[in-house]
Amino acid sequence: CLKGRPCDERAGKDPHETCGSSLAYAYFVSFIFFCSFL
């Protein structure tokens, strides 16, 4: 999920392209905080 990681071969992208997002850590942390209030 982190930026610059290779894509899954099932993603249908060029093997030299990278996948992921720099917001992965923020998304994960906000999800944990949200779940802790449920």
XYZ file of C-alpha atoms in Angstrom:
38
model
C 0.000 0.000 0.000
C 2.960 2.322 0.397
C 4.060 4.569 -2.447
C 6.701 3.135 -4.739
C 5.863 -0.520 -4.192
C 5.538 -2.844 -7.173
C 1.985 -3.490 -8.364
C 0.235 -6.814 -8.034
C 0.472 -8.772 -11.271
C -3.360 -8.964 -11.343
C -3.612 -5.147 -11.384
C -3.112 -5.127 -15.155
C -0.437 -2.424 -15.079
C 2.969 -2.256 -16.743
C 5.550 -4.239 -14.690
C 7.727 -1.115 -14.423
C 4.939 1.012 -12.893
C 4.614 1.412 -9.154
C 1.490 1.403 -7.025
C 0.494 2.670 -3.618
C -0.169 5.929 -1.873
C 1.737 8.173 0.494
C -1.501 8.466 2.514
C -1.417 4.782 3.513
C -0.137 5.471 7.046
C -2.673 8.256 7.664
C -5.515 6.083 6.372
C -4.484 3.150 8.568
C -4.120 5.275 11.720
C -7.444 7.055 11.180
C -9.140 3.684 10.622
C -7.744 2.350 13.927
C -8.919 5.461 15.808
C -12.367 5.227 14.223
C -12.704 1.545 15.142
C -11.644 2.185 18.728
C -14.751 4.351 19.236
C -17.161 1.686 17.993
